[in-house]
Amino acid sequence: MVAITGEARGAILAHAREAWPAECCGLLLGREDRIERAIPARNLAESSATRFLLDPADHIRARRSARDAGELVLGFYHSHPDSAPVPSPTDVDEASYPEAIHVIAGAGPSGRLSEIRAFRIVGGRVRAVALGGG
Ligand SMILES: [Zn+2]
């Protein structure tokens, strides 16, 4: 299980709604198995409604911010503007960093962007990770 603070959860959903109908993306910072902060990044993908490409400059900036705060980059988040928060074939293909937690914000049963789920993607295999309160 991985814990996530209410603040980080709220920040991911707010970013996802703001970016709609495009996908948003960002980094997850924290300690051990606890996501404490979600740092937004630019999505550089041209077809940003269906994929994301995290701006490398934002990636570096977030890594620096984590180091300065004594935190770790635990993983990444992105959104599925109109579909369920489960990894797409593209997400699986493009997942690097096997130790990373991948958080996806997506549409819940109501169709609204209201749900977040976490996964690990290692060697093309997806494993769901339980998200607890933090
Ligand atoms: Zn995706």
Coordinates of C-alpha atoms and ligand atoms in Angstrom, one line a residue:
M1 CA 0.0 0.0 0.0
V2 CA 1.0 3.6 -0.7
A3 CA -0.3 6.5 1.4
I4 CA -1.3 9.8 -0.2
T5 CA -2.0 13.0 1.6
G6 CA -5.4 14.6 1.0
E7 CA -3.5 17.7 -0.3
A8 CA -1.7 15.7 -3.0
R9 CA -4.9 13.8 -4.0
G10 CA -6.8 17.2 -4.3
A11 CA -4.0 18.7 -6.3
I12 CA -4.0 15.9 -8.8
L13 CA -7.7 16.0 -9.3
A14 CA -7.7 19.9 -9.6
H15 CA -4.9 19.7 -12.2
A16 CA -6.8 17.0 -14.1
R17 CA -10.0 19.1 -14.2
E18 CA -8.1 22.3 -15.2
A19 CA -6.4 20.5 -18.1
W20 CA -9.5 18.8 -19.4
P21 CA -10.1 17.9 -22.2
A22 CA -6.3 17.4 -22.4
E23 CA -4.3 15.0 -20.2
C24 CA -2.4 16.6 -17.4
C25 CA 0.8 15.2 -15.9
G26 CA 3.2 15.7 -13.0
L27 CA 5.4 14.2 -10.4
L28 CA 4.8 12.6 -7.0
L29 CA 7.1 13.6 -4.2
G30 CA 7.3 12.1 -0.7
R31 CA 9.1 9.8 1.6
E32 CA 9.2 6.0 1.7
D33 CA 5.7 4.9 0.7
R34 CA 3.9 8.2 1.3
I35 CA 3.0 10.6 -1.4
E36 CA 3.1 14.1 0.2
R37 CA 3.1 16.4 -2.8
A38 CA 2.0 16.4 -6.4
I39 CA 4.0 18.8 -8.6
P40 CA 2.3 19.8 -11.9
A41 CA 4.4 19.6 -15.1
R42 CA 3.7 20.7 -18.7
N43 CA 2.3 18.1 -21.1
L44 CA 4.4 18.5 -24.3
A45 CA 2.5 15.8 -26.3
E46 CA 1.0 17.1 -29.5
S47 CA -2.0 14.9 -29.2
S48 CA -2.5 15.8 -25.6
A49 CA -6.1 14.5 -25.4
T50 CA -4.8 10.9 -25.6
R51 CA -1.3 10.9 -24.3
F52 CA 1.2 12.8 -22.2
L53 CA 4.9 13.7 -22.5
L54 CA 6.2 15.2 -19.3
D55 CA 8.4 18.3 -19.9
P56 CA 12.0 17.2 -19.1
A57 CA 12.7 20.7 -17.7
D58 CA 9.8 20.4 -15.2
H59 CA 11.0 16.9 -14.4
I60 CA 14.5 18.2 -13.5
R61 CA 13.0 21.1 -11.5
A62 CA 10.8 18.7 -9.5
R63 CA 13.7 16.4 -8.8
R64 CA 15.7 19.4 -7.5
S65 CA 12.8 20.5 -5.3
A66 CA 12.5 17.0 -3.9
R67 CA 16.2 16.9 -3.1
D68 CA 16.2 20.3 -1.4
A69 CA 13.2 19.2 0.8
G70 CA 14.8 15.8 1.6
E71 CA 12.1 14.0 -0.4
L72 CA 12.1 11.4 -3.1
V73 CA 10.5 11.4 -6.5
L74 CA 8.2 8.4 -5.9
G75 CA 6.6 8.5 -9.4
F76 CA 4.4 10.2 -11.8
Y77 CA 0.7 11.1 -12.3
H78 CA -1.4 11.9 -15.4
S79 CA -5.1 12.0 -16.2
H80 CA -7.5 10.2 -18.5
P81 CA -9.9 13.1 -19.2
D82 CA -12.9 10.9 -20.1
S83 CA -12.1 7.4 -19.3
A84 CA -11.3 5.1 -16.3
P85 CA -8.1 5.5 -14.4
V86 CA -6.4 2.4 -15.6
P87 CA -3.1 2.3 -17.7
S88 CA -3.6 2.4 -21.4
P89 CA -1.5 0.2 -23.8
T90 CA 0.5 3.4 -24.4
D91 CA 1.0 4.0 -20.7
V92 CA 2.4 0.4 -20.4
D93 CA 4.6 0.7 -23.4
E94 CA 6.1 4.0 -22.3
A95 CA 6.5 3.4 -18.6
S96 CA 10.1 3.7 -17.6
Y97 CA 11.4 3.8 -14.0
P98 CA 10.2 0.3 -12.8
E99 CA 10.4 1.5 -9.2
A100 CA 8.0 4.4 -9.9
I101 CA 4.4 4.7 -8.7
H102 CA 2.0 5.7 -11.6
V103 CA -1.0 7.5 -10.4
I104 CA -3.8 8.0 -12.9
A105 CA -6.8 10.4 -12.4
G106 CA -9.8 9.5 -14.4
A107 CA -13.5 9.3 -14.7
G108 CA -15.5 7.6 -12.0
P109 CA -18.8 5.9 -12.5
S110 CA -20.5 9.3 -12.8
G111 CA -18.3 10.1 -15.8
R112 CA -16.7 13.0 -13.8
L113 CA -13.0 13.2 -13.2
S114 CA -13.2 12.1 -9.6
E115 CA -11.1 9.0 -9.1
I116 CA -7.5 8.3 -8.7
R117 CA -5.7 4.9 -8.7
A118 CA -2.1 3.8 -8.5
F119 CA -0.1 1.2 -10.3
R120 CA 3.3 -0.2 -10.8
I121 CA 4.3 -1.0 -14.3
V122 CA 7.3 -3.4 -14.6
G123 CA 8.4 -5.1 -17.8
G124 CA 5.0 -4.5 -19.5
R125 CA 3.0 -5.9 -16.5
V126 CA 0.6 -3.8 -14.6
R127 CA 0.0 -4.2 -10.8
A128 CA -2.5 -2.2 -8.9
V129 CA -1.3 -0.5 -5.8
A130 CA -3.7 0.3 -3.0
L131 CA -3.9 3.9 -2.1
G132 CA -4.4 4.8 1.5
G133 CA -5.1 8.1 3.3
G134 CA -2.1 10.0 4.4
Ligands
ZN1 ZN -2.8 7.1 -19.5

